[in-house]
Amino acid sequence: MTNYYSCKIDELANYTGKEVTLAGWLNRLRSGGKVLFLMLRDGSGVCQCIVEKEKIDPELFDELKHLGQESSLQLTGIVRAEERSVGGYEIAVSGAKVFCKSKDFPITPKAHGVEFLMKHRHLHLRSQRQWAINRIRHTVISAVRNFFNDNGFTLIDTPIFTTAAGEGEQTLFGVDYFDEKLHLSQTGQLYLETAAMSHGKVYCFGPTFRAEKSKTRRHLTEFWMVEPEVAWITLEELLSLAENFVCSIVSTVLEKNRNELDILGSDIESLEKIKGPFYRLTYCEAVEILKGEKTVEFMAAQLEGFLSREKRLKEKLKELTENQESAKKQWQKDKIATELNEINIELGELARKIENNPKHAKLAKDFVWGKDLGGSDETIISLMHDKPIFVTHYPKQVKAFYMKANKDDAKVVDNFDMLAPAGFGEIIGGSMREENYDALMERINEHGYNPQDYSWYLDLRKFGSAPHGGFGLGIERTIAWITGEKHIRQCIAYPRMMDKVYI
Ligand code: 4AD
């Protein structure tokens, strides 16, 4: 059997002047009478393939001319360099074989609403944006694994069916496990701590489940988290580990995915600034910032920015609507319709931001020591910085039972959250773990947990307890920050949210 293709689109540079066969899907077709311009994508890239009527069989020309978006086919032809073409190469087609004709592909180049695209996720994955995001996700995940593998960590796969709650009982997904009530893992951490006492430096990486009732842009019910855990480490060393780790993810994406970042319109210049040291704030300092005069001014300037952007967009909307009415050609009307749709989406988002700004400013001003930082508080702090920010030493009362109390101030714990800059908010949560048996037992009781469920976890504190700590990084939030995607649902192929599980 002959192969379906002789090279991939991203290898065309090696074949200039030679004949190749590509196999892929029709992205777009433009007909110029005696010439057809077929945009073919094959998973590695997109290439313009030019079919001249005189150069191929007339019946084949006719068949190609009527192909619908997403038809699958093979094309053969000579490769030529063409600067103006996407990817820098074109194919002068001499032969073709249509594999499957596609008719009325539901996702057209026109803008569609999120609801529609989510319902058609199985087809939407073929879009250029989703293609670029998933390639970046692939890089992020390999960078994560390489970082830990290259730094002496051992991978430990922790269970998904669990008995012990790690991150609070409100977000547990219950499972009937042969008539026993268990839940899906919220974190691999507790099990990982046991392995750290065997290997010293370990990590786990897997799906994580939280019954989050909130529908925010930062929450999924199923997400991927990587968690390192290290014995004989200090909080300061843990922060350095997290800093080096995040820098290595960002620099790997910058090195491997320029093209994808360009497609997504990501802020490459800001990503290039992501180098240590990151900002370090204690929770108390973060609270001072939130309640301070600078935040009042910052929020007022932000509101002013939103209002003037809204004004400009409304003017543009008026102008485009007039142009649309006077446009003669259907393709012109369609192009304007796409722009109008995009402007309307942005106007909707702006209206929400304009409404929320004073509420968030008030929440910040009225912040009381002892509360957890809310989403809007994190956003404000994150917007005020151009590099990630560590916020350390949160009040004990708002954090998980396993976090170690600070030795100088028992009201706070030795923990940290890392906030990504530019408004993205938390991507990492981590801490030193309580290693003292009695102190941990007290915390378990305070939280009303059953010590029996944690007997194996308590054993770690009986048999050679050692100072240790670790953290968890959310993969989808990290990708959203790097790519500039507003909602993390776009950063996993099949997102799971409170109101979305059907596909
Ligand atoms: O701060 P969290 O809850 O920390 C833990 O689970 C610890 N056990 C980790 C550890 O110390 N080993 O979650 C860690 C990260 C968050 O910073 C966020 O990036 C992500 O996991 N995350 C979510 N991502 C998407 N949807 C959700 N519902 C998330 N909840 C947490």
Coordinates of C-alpha atoms and ligand atoms in Angstrom, one line a residue:
M1 CA 0.0 0.0 0.0
T2 CA 1.3 3.5 -0.8
N3 CA 1.4 6.1 1.9
Y4 CA -1.3 8.6 2.2
Y5 CA 1.1 11.5 2.2
S6 CA 4.8 12.0 1.4
C7 CA 5.4 14.9 3.8
K8 CA 3.7 17.1 6.3
I9 CA 3.0 20.8 5.7
D10 CA 5.6 21.9 8.4
E11 CA 8.2 20.0 6.4
L12 CA 7.6 21.7 3.1
A13 CA 10.8 23.8 3.4
N14 CA 12.8 20.6 2.7
Y15 CA 11.0 20.0 -0.5
T16 CA 11.2 23.2 -2.5
G17 CA 11.0 22.4 -6.3
K18 CA 10.0 18.8 -5.6
E19 CA 6.8 17.0 -5.9
V20 CA 4.9 16.0 -2.7
T21 CA 1.6 14.6 -1.7
L22 CA -0.2 16.2 1.3
A23 CA -3.2 14.7 3.0
G24 CA -5.6 16.8 5.1
W25 CA -8.8 18.8 5.3
L26 CA -10.1 21.7 3.3
N27 CA -10.0 24.8 5.4
R28 CA -11.3 27.3 2.9
L29 CA -11.7 27.4 -0.9
R30 CA -11.6 30.5 -3.1
S31 CA -12.4 30.2 -6.7
G32 CA -11.0 32.7 -9.3
G33 CA -12.6 31.2 -12.4
K34 CA -9.8 29.2 -13.9
V35 CA -7.8 28.9 -10.7
L36 CA -8.8 27.4 -7.3
F37 CA -7.1 28.4 -4.1
L38 CA -7.5 25.5 -1.6
M39 CA -6.3 26.1 2.0
L40 CA -5.4 22.7 3.2
R41 CA -4.6 21.9 6.8
D42 CA -3.0 18.6 7.9
G43 CA -2.5 19.0 11.6
S44 CA 1.1 20.3 11.2
G45 CA 0.1 23.6 9.5
V46 CA -1.9 25.2 6.7
C47 CA -0.8 25.5 3.1
Q48 CA -2.3 27.2 0.1
C49 CA -2.6 24.8 -2.8
I50 CA -3.2 26.3 -6.3
V51 CA -5.1 24.4 -8.9
E52 CA -5.0 25.7 -12.5
K53 CA -7.8 24.5 -14.7
E54 CA -5.5 23.7 -17.6
K55 CA -3.1 21.7 -15.6
I56 CA -5.5 19.0 -14.3
D57 CA -8.3 16.8 -15.5
P58 CA -11.4 19.0 -16.1
E59 CA -13.7 16.6 -14.1
L60 CA -11.3 16.7 -11.1
F61 CA -11.2 20.5 -11.4
D62 CA -15.0 20.6 -11.2
E63 CA -15.0 18.1 -8.2
L64 CA -12.5 20.3 -6.3
K65 CA -14.4 23.5 -7.1
H66 CA -17.5 22.2 -5.4
L67 CA -15.9 20.8 -2.3
G68 CA -17.3 21.9 1.0
Q69 CA -15.4 23.1 4.1
E70 CA -13.7 20.2 6.0
S71 CA -13.8 17.8 3.0
S72 CA -10.8 15.4 3.4
L73 CA -8.5 14.9 0.4
Q74 CA -5.0 14.2 -0.8
L75 CA -3.2 16.8 -3.1
T76 CA -0.1 16.2 -5.1
G77 CA 2.0 19.0 -6.6
I78 CA 5.3 20.9 -6.8
V79 CA 6.4 22.9 -3.7
R80 CA 7.3 26.5 -4.3
A81 CA 8.5 29.2 -1.9
E82 CA 6.0 32.1 -1.6
E83 CA 6.6 34.7 1.0
R84 CA 3.1 36.0 0.9
S85 CA 1.5 32.7 1.6
V86 CA 0.7 31.4 5.1
G87 CA 3.7 29.3 6.1
G88 CA 5.8 30.6 3.2
Y89 CA 5.1 27.8 0.7
E90 CA 2.6 26.9 -1.8
I91 CA 1.7 23.8 -3.9
A92 CA 1.1 23.9 -7.6
V93 CA -1.4 21.1 -7.8
S94 CA -1.1 18.4 -10.5
G95 CA -3.3 15.7 -8.9
A96 CA -5.9 15.2 -6.2
K97 CA -7.9 12.5 -4.6
V98 CA -11.0 13.4 -2.6
F99 CA -11.6 11.1 0.4
C100 CA -14.8 12.3 2.0
K101 CA -16.9 15.3 0.8
S102 CA -18.2 17.4 3.6
K103 CA -21.4 19.4 3.2
D104 CA -22.7 22.2 5.4
F105 CA -20.0 22.1 8.1
P106 CA -21.7 23.8 11.0
I107 CA -18.8 26.0 12.0
T108 CA -18.3 28.6 9.3
P109 CA -15.7 31.4 9.2
K110 CA -18.4 33.7 10.7
A111 CA -18.2 34.3 14.4
H112 CA -20.3 31.9 16.5
G113 CA -21.4 32.3 20.1
V114 CA -19.6 30.3 22.9
E115 CA -22.7 28.1 23.6
F116 CA -22.9 27.0 19.9
L117 CA -19.1 26.3 19.8
M118 CA -19.2 24.3 23.1
K119 CA -22.1 22.2 21.7
H120 CA -20.0 21.5 18.6
R121 CA -16.7 21.0 20.5
H122 CA -16.0 17.8 18.6
L123 CA -15.8 19.9 15.4
H124 CA -14.6 23.1 17.0
L125 CA -11.3 21.4 18.0
R126 CA -10.3 21.7 14.3
S127 CA -10.4 25.6 14.5
Q128 CA -7.1 27.4 14.3
R129 CA -7.5 28.8 17.8
Q130 CA -8.2 25.4 19.4
W131 CA -5.4 23.9 17.3
A132 CA -2.9 26.5 18.6
I133 CA -4.1 26.2 22.2
N134 CA -3.9 22.4 22.2
R135 CA -0.4 22.6 20.8
I136 CA 0.6 24.9 23.6
R137 CA -1.0 22.6 26.1
H138 CA 1.1 19.8 24.8
T139 CA 4.2 21.9 25.2
V140 CA 3.2 23.0 28.7
I141 CA 2.7 19.4 29.8
S142 CA 6.0 18.2 28.4
A143 CA 7.8 21.1 30.0
V144 CA 6.2 20.2 33.3
R145 CA 7.3 16.6 33.0
N146 CA 10.8 17.5 31.8
F147 CA 11.3 20.0 34.6
F148 CA 10.7 17.5 37.3
N149 CA 12.3 14.6 35.6
D150 CA 15.5 16.6 35.0
N151 CA 15.6 17.9 38.6
G152 CA 15.7 14.6 40.4
F153 CA 11.9 14.1 41.1
T154 CA 10.2 10.7 40.9
L155 CA 6.8 10.5 39.4
I156 CA 4.2 8.9 41.7
D157 CA 0.7 8.2 40.4
T158 CA -1.8 8.9 43.2
P159 CA -5.3 7.4 43.3
I160 CA -8.4 9.1 42.0
F161 CA -10.8 7.2 44.3
T162 CA -10.1 8.5 47.8
T163 CA -11.3 8.5 51.4
A164 CA -9.5 11.5 52.7
A165 CA -10.6 15.1 51.8
G166 CA -7.6 17.3 51.1
E167 CA -9.1 20.7 50.2
G168 CA -12.4 21.0 52.2
E169 CA -15.5 18.9 52.1
Q170 CA -17.7 21.5 50.2
T171 CA -16.2 20.6 46.8
L172 CA -16.2 16.8 47.0
F173 CA -17.7 14.6 44.3
G174 CA -19.1 11.6 46.0
V175 CA -18.9 8.1 44.4
D176 CA -20.7 5.0 45.4
Y177 CA -17.8 2.5 45.6
F178 CA -19.4 -0.9 46.0
D179 CA -21.8 0.5 48.6
E180 CA -19.1 2.5 50.3
K181 CA -19.1 6.3 50.1
L182 CA -15.9 7.6 48.6
H183 CA -15.0 10.7 46.5
L184 CA -13.0 11.7 43.5
S185 CA -9.6 13.1 44.3
Q186 CA -9.4 16.9 44.9
T187 CA -5.6 16.6 45.2
G188 CA -2.9 14.0 45.1
Q189 CA -1.0 15.7 47.8
L190 CA -1.8 13.7 50.9
Y191 CA -0.7 10.5 49.2
L192 CA 2.2 12.2 47.6
E193 CA 3.5 13.2 51.1
T194 CA 3.8 9.5 51.9
A195 CA 6.0 9.0 48.8
A196 CA 8.1 12.0 49.6
M197 CA 9.1 10.1 52.8
S198 CA 10.4 7.3 50.5
H199 CA 12.0 9.2 47.6
G200 CA 12.6 12.7 49.0
K201 CA 11.4 14.6 45.8
V202 CA 8.3 13.4 44.1
Y203 CA 5.5 14.7 41.9
C204 CA 2.1 13.6 40.7
F205 CA 0.2 14.8 37.7
G206 CA -3.3 13.9 36.9
P207 CA -7.0 14.9 36.6
T208 CA -8.4 16.5 39.7
F209 CA -12.1 16.9 40.6
R210 CA -13.9 19.7 42.5
A211 CA -17.6 20.1 42.8
E212 CA -17.3 23.8 42.2
K213 CA -20.7 25.4 42.0
S214 CA -19.3 28.7 40.7
K215 CA -19.4 29.4 37.0
T216 CA -16.4 31.7 36.9
R217 CA -13.8 31.9 34.2
R218 CA -11.3 30.3 36.5
H219 CA -13.1 27.1 37.6
L220 CA -13.6 23.8 36.1
T221 CA -15.0 20.7 37.8
E222 CA -12.4 18.5 36.2
F223 CA -8.9 20.0 35.7
W224 CA -5.3 18.8 35.5
M225 CA -2.9 19.6 38.3
V226 CA 0.7 18.9 38.8
E227 CA 2.0 18.6 42.4
P228 CA 5.6 18.4 43.5
E229 CA 6.3 17.4 47.1
V230 CA 9.7 17.7 48.7
A231 CA 11.2 16.5 52.0
W232 CA 13.7 18.6 53.9
I233 CA 12.8 21.8 52.2
T234 CA 12.1 25.3 53.6
L235 CA 9.4 27.7 52.5
E236 CA 11.9 30.0 50.8
E237 CA 13.3 27.0 48.8
L238 CA 9.8 26.0 47.9
L239 CA 9.2 29.5 46.4
S240 CA 12.4 29.3 44.4
L241 CA 11.3 25.9 43.1
A242 CA 7.9 27.3 42.0
E243 CA 9.7 30.3 40.4
N244 CA 12.1 28.2 38.4
F245 CA 9.4 25.9 37.4
V246 CA 7.1 28.6 36.0
C247 CA 10.0 30.3 34.2
S248 CA 10.9 27.0 32.5
I249 CA 7.3 26.5 31.3
V250 CA 7.0 30.0 29.9
S251 CA 10.5 29.9 28.2
T252 CA 9.7 26.5 26.6
V253 CA 6.4 27.8 25.2
L254 CA 8.2 30.9 23.9
E255 CA 10.9 28.6 22.3
K256 CA 8.5 26.1 20.7
N257 CA 5.2 27.8 20.0
R258 CA 5.9 31.3 18.6
N259 CA 3.6 30.6 15.7
E260 CA 0.8 29.4 17.9
L261 CA 1.2 32.5 20.2
D262 CA 1.0 34.7 17.2
I263 CA -2.2 33.0 16.0
L264 CA -3.7 33.6 19.4
G265 CA -2.5 37.2 19.6
S266 CA -0.8 36.4 22.9
D267 CA 1.3 39.1 24.6
I268 CA 4.7 37.7 23.7
E269 CA 6.5 40.8 25.0
S270 CA 5.1 40.4 28.5
L271 CA 5.9 36.7 28.5
E272 CA 9.5 37.4 27.7
K273 CA 9.7 39.4 30.9
I274 CA 8.8 36.3 33.0
K275 CA 12.1 35.8 34.7
G276 CA 12.9 35.5 38.4
P277 CA 12.8 37.0 41.0
F278 CA 9.0 37.2 41.1
Y279 CA 7.3 39.7 43.5
R280 CA 6.9 38.5 47.1
L281 CA 4.1 39.9 49.3
T282 CA 2.8 38.6 52.6
Y283 CA -0.9 38.3 53.0
C284 CA -0.8 41.4 55.3
E285 CA 1.0 43.4 52.6
A286 CA -1.5 42.3 50.0
V287 CA -4.4 43.5 52.3
E288 CA -2.6 46.8 52.8
I289 CA -2.4 47.2 49.0
L290 CA -6.1 46.3 48.6
K291 CA -7.2 48.9 51.2
G292 CA -4.8 51.6 50.1
E293 CA -5.1 54.8 48.1
K294 CA -3.2 53.4 45.2
T295 CA -5.9 50.8 44.6
V296 CA -8.6 53.5 44.7
E297 CA -6.7 55.4 42.0
F298 CA -6.0 52.2 40.0
M299 CA -9.7 51.2 40.0
A300 CA -10.8 54.7 39.0
A301 CA -8.3 54.8 36.1
Q302 CA -9.5 51.3 35.1
L303 CA -13.1 52.4 35.0
E304 CA -12.2 55.4 32.9
G305 CA -10.3 53.1 30.4
F306 CA -13.4 50.8 30.2
L307 CA -15.7 53.8 29.5
S308 CA -13.6 55.3 26.8
R309 CA -13.1 51.9 25.1
E310 CA -16.9 51.4 25.2
K311 CA -17.4 54.8 23.6
R312 CA -15.0 54.0 20.8
L313 CA -16.5 50.6 20.2
K314 CA -20.0 52.1 20.0
E315 CA -18.9 54.6 17.4
K316 CA -17.2 51.8 15.4
L317 CA -20.4 49.7 15.7
K318 CA -22.4 52.6 14.2
E319 CA -20.0 53.1 11.3
L320 CA -19.8 49.3 10.5
T321 CA -23.6 49.0 10.6
E322 CA -23.9 51.8 8.0
N323 CA -21.2 50.2 5.8
Q324 CA -23.0 46.9 6.0
E325 CA -26.2 48.4 4.7
S326 CA -24.4 49.9 1.7
A327 CA -22.1 46.9 1.0
K328 CA -22.8 45.5 -2.4
K329 CA -21.2 42.0 -2.3
Q330 CA -22.4 39.3 0.0
W331 CA -18.8 38.5 1.2
Q332 CA -18.4 42.1 2.2
K333 CA -21.7 41.9 4.3
D334 CA -20.5 38.7 5.9
K335 CA -17.1 40.1 6.8
I336 CA -18.7 43.1 8.5
A337 CA -21.2 40.8 10.2
T338 CA -18.3 38.9 11.8
E339 CA -16.7 42.2 13.0
L340 CA -20.0 43.4 14.4
N341 CA -20.4 40.2 16.2
E342 CA -17.0 40.5 17.8
I343 CA -17.6 44.1 18.8
N344 CA -20.9 43.1 20.4
I345 CA -19.2 40.4 22.4
E346 CA -16.6 42.8 23.6
L347 CA -19.3 45.4 24.5
G348 CA -21.1 42.8 26.5
E349 CA -17.9 42.0 28.4
L350 CA -17.2 45.7 28.9
A351 CA -20.7 46.4 30.3
R352 CA -20.1 43.6 32.9
K353 CA -16.7 45.1 33.8
I354 CA -18.1 48.6 34.1
E355 CA -20.9 47.3 36.4
N356 CA -18.4 45.2 38.5
N357 CA -15.6 47.8 38.8
P358 CA -17.2 49.9 41.7
K359 CA -18.3 46.6 43.5
H360 CA -14.8 45.2 43.3
A361 CA -13.3 48.5 44.4
K362 CA -15.6 48.5 47.4
L363 CA -14.8 44.9 48.3
A364 CA -11.1 45.8 48.2
K365 CA -11.5 48.9 50.3
D366 CA -13.6 47.0 52.9
F367 CA -11.4 44.0 53.0
V368 CA -11.1 42.6 56.6
W369 CA -8.0 40.8 57.7
G370 CA -8.8 37.1 58.1
K371 CA -10.8 36.6 54.9
D372 CA -9.5 34.6 52.0
L373 CA -8.6 36.8 49.0
G374 CA -11.5 36.6 46.6
G375 CA -11.3 36.4 42.8
S376 CA -11.7 40.1 42.4
D377 CA -9.0 40.9 45.0
E378 CA -6.6 38.5 43.2
T379 CA -7.4 40.2 39.9
I380 CA -6.6 43.7 41.3
I381 CA -3.3 42.6 42.8
S382 CA -2.4 40.7 39.7
L383 CA -3.3 43.6 37.4
M384 CA -1.0 45.9 39.4
H385 CA 2.1 43.7 38.6
D386 CA 3.9 42.7 35.4
K387 CA 5.4 39.4 36.8
P388 CA 4.0 36.7 38.9
I389 CA 3.4 37.5 42.6
F390 CA 3.8 35.2 45.6
V391 CA 1.4 36.0 48.4
T392 CA 2.6 34.2 51.5
H393 CA 1.4 33.6 55.1
Y394 CA -2.4 33.5 54.9
P395 CA -4.6 33.4 58.0
K396 CA -4.8 29.8 59.3
Q397 CA -8.6 30.0 59.5
V398 CA -9.0 30.2 55.7
K399 CA -6.5 27.5 54.7
A400 CA -6.4 23.7 54.6
F401 CA -5.9 21.7 57.7
Y402 CA -2.5 20.3 56.7
M403 CA -0.7 23.7 56.4
K404 CA 2.0 24.4 58.9
A405 CA 1.5 27.2 61.4
N406 CA 4.2 29.9 61.3
K407 CA 6.5 29.6 64.2
D408 CA 6.5 33.3 65.1
D409 CA 2.8 34.0 64.5
A410 CA 0.5 31.0 65.0
K411 CA -2.4 32.9 63.4
V412 CA -0.9 32.5 59.9
V413 CA 0.5 29.5 58.0
D414 CA 3.6 29.0 56.0
N415 CA 1.9 28.9 52.7
F416 CA 1.8 30.7 49.4
D417 CA -0.3 31.3 46.4
M418 CA 1.3 32.4 43.1
L419 CA -0.8 34.9 41.2
A420 CA -0.1 35.3 37.5
P421 CA 0.2 38.9 36.3
A422 CA -2.1 41.0 34.1
G423 CA -5.3 40.0 35.9
F424 CA -5.1 36.2 35.5
G425 CA -4.9 35.5 39.2
E426 CA -3.9 32.3 41.1
I427 CA -2.2 29.5 39.2
I428 CA -0.4 27.8 42.1
G429 CA -1.3 27.0 45.7
G430 CA 1.3 25.5 48.1
S431 CA 2.6 25.3 51.6
M432 CA 4.8 23.7 54.2
R433 CA 3.0 20.8 55.8
E434 CA 2.3 20.4 59.5
E435 CA 4.8 17.7 60.5
N436 CA 4.0 17.6 64.2
Y437 CA 1.6 14.8 65.2
D438 CA -0.2 16.6 68.0
A439 CA -0.6 19.8 66.1
L440 CA -1.9 18.0 63.0
M441 CA -4.4 16.0 65.2
E442 CA -5.6 19.3 66.6
R443 CA -6.2 20.7 63.1
I444 CA -8.0 17.6 62.0
N445 CA -10.3 17.9 65.0
E446 CA -10.8 21.6 64.5
H447 CA -12.0 20.9 61.0
G448 CA -14.4 18.2 62.3
Y449 CA -12.7 15.5 60.2
N450 CA -12.7 11.9 61.4
P451 CA -9.1 11.1 62.5
Q452 CA -9.7 7.5 61.5
D453 CA -9.8 8.6 57.8
Y454 CA -6.4 10.2 58.2
S455 CA -4.7 7.5 60.3
W456 CA -2.2 6.6 57.5
Y457 CA -1.5 10.3 57.0
L458 CA -0.9 10.8 60.8
D459 CA 1.5 7.8 60.7
L460 CA 3.9 10.0 58.6
R461 CA 4.2 12.1 61.7
K462 CA 4.9 9.1 63.9
F463 CA 7.5 7.3 61.9
G464 CA 10.4 9.6 61.1
S465 CA 8.5 12.8 60.5
A466 CA 10.4 15.4 58.5
P467 CA 9.8 19.0 57.4
H468 CA 8.3 19.0 53.9
G469 CA 6.2 21.0 51.6
G470 CA 4.9 21.2 48.0
F471 CA 2.5 23.0 45.7
G472 CA 0.0 22.4 43.0
L473 CA -0.1 24.2 39.6
G474 CA -3.4 24.2 37.6
I475 CA -2.6 23.4 34.0
E476 CA -5.6 25.1 32.4
R477 CA -5.2 28.3 34.4
T478 CA -1.5 28.4 33.4
I479 CA -2.4 27.9 29.7
A480 CA -5.1 30.6 29.9
W481 CA -2.5 33.0 31.4
I482 CA 0.2 32.2 28.8
T483 CA -2.1 32.3 25.8
G484 CA -4.3 35.2 27.0
E485 CA -7.5 33.2 26.8
K486 CA -10.1 34.8 29.0
H487 CA -11.9 31.6 30.1
I488 CA -10.1 28.4 31.1
R489 CA -12.8 26.3 29.4
Q490 CA -10.9 26.9 26.1
C491 CA -7.7 25.4 27.5
I492 CA -8.8 21.8 27.7
A493 CA -10.3 19.8 24.8
Y494 CA -13.4 18.7 26.7
P495 CA -14.1 21.1 29.6
R496 CA -16.2 20.0 32.5
M497 CA -18.2 22.7 34.3
M498 CA -21.3 22.8 36.4
D499 CA -23.5 23.2 33.4
K500 CA -21.4 21.4 30.8
V501 CA -20.8 17.7 30.6
Y502 CA -22.7 16.5 27.5
I503 CA -19.8 16.4 25.1
Ligands
4AD1 O1 -4.7 25.9 45.8 P1 -5.2 24.5 45.5 O2 -6.5 24.1 46.0 O3 -4.0 23.6 46.1 C1 -4.1 22.2 46.3 O4 -4.9 21.5 45.8 C2 -2.9 21.7 47.0 N1 -3.2 20.4 47.6 C3 -1.7 21.7 46.2 C4 -0.5 21.2 46.8 O5 0.0 21.9 47.7 N2 0.0 20.0 46.5 O6 -5.1 24.2 44.0 C5 -3.9 24.3 43.3 C6 -4.1 24.9 41.9 C7 -4.7 26.3 41.9 O7 -3.7 27.3 42.1 C8 -5.3 26.4 40.5 O8 -4.3 26.7 39.6 C9 -5.8 25.0 40.3 O9 -5.1 24.1 41.2 N3 -7.2 24.9 40.6 C10 -8.2 24.9 39.7 N4 -8.1 25.0 38.3 C11 -9.3 24.9 37.6 N5 -10.5 24.7 38.2 C12 -10.6 24.6 39.5 N6 -11.8 24.4 40.1 C13 -9.4 24.7 40.3 N7 -9.2 24.6 41.7 C14 -7.8 24.8 41.8

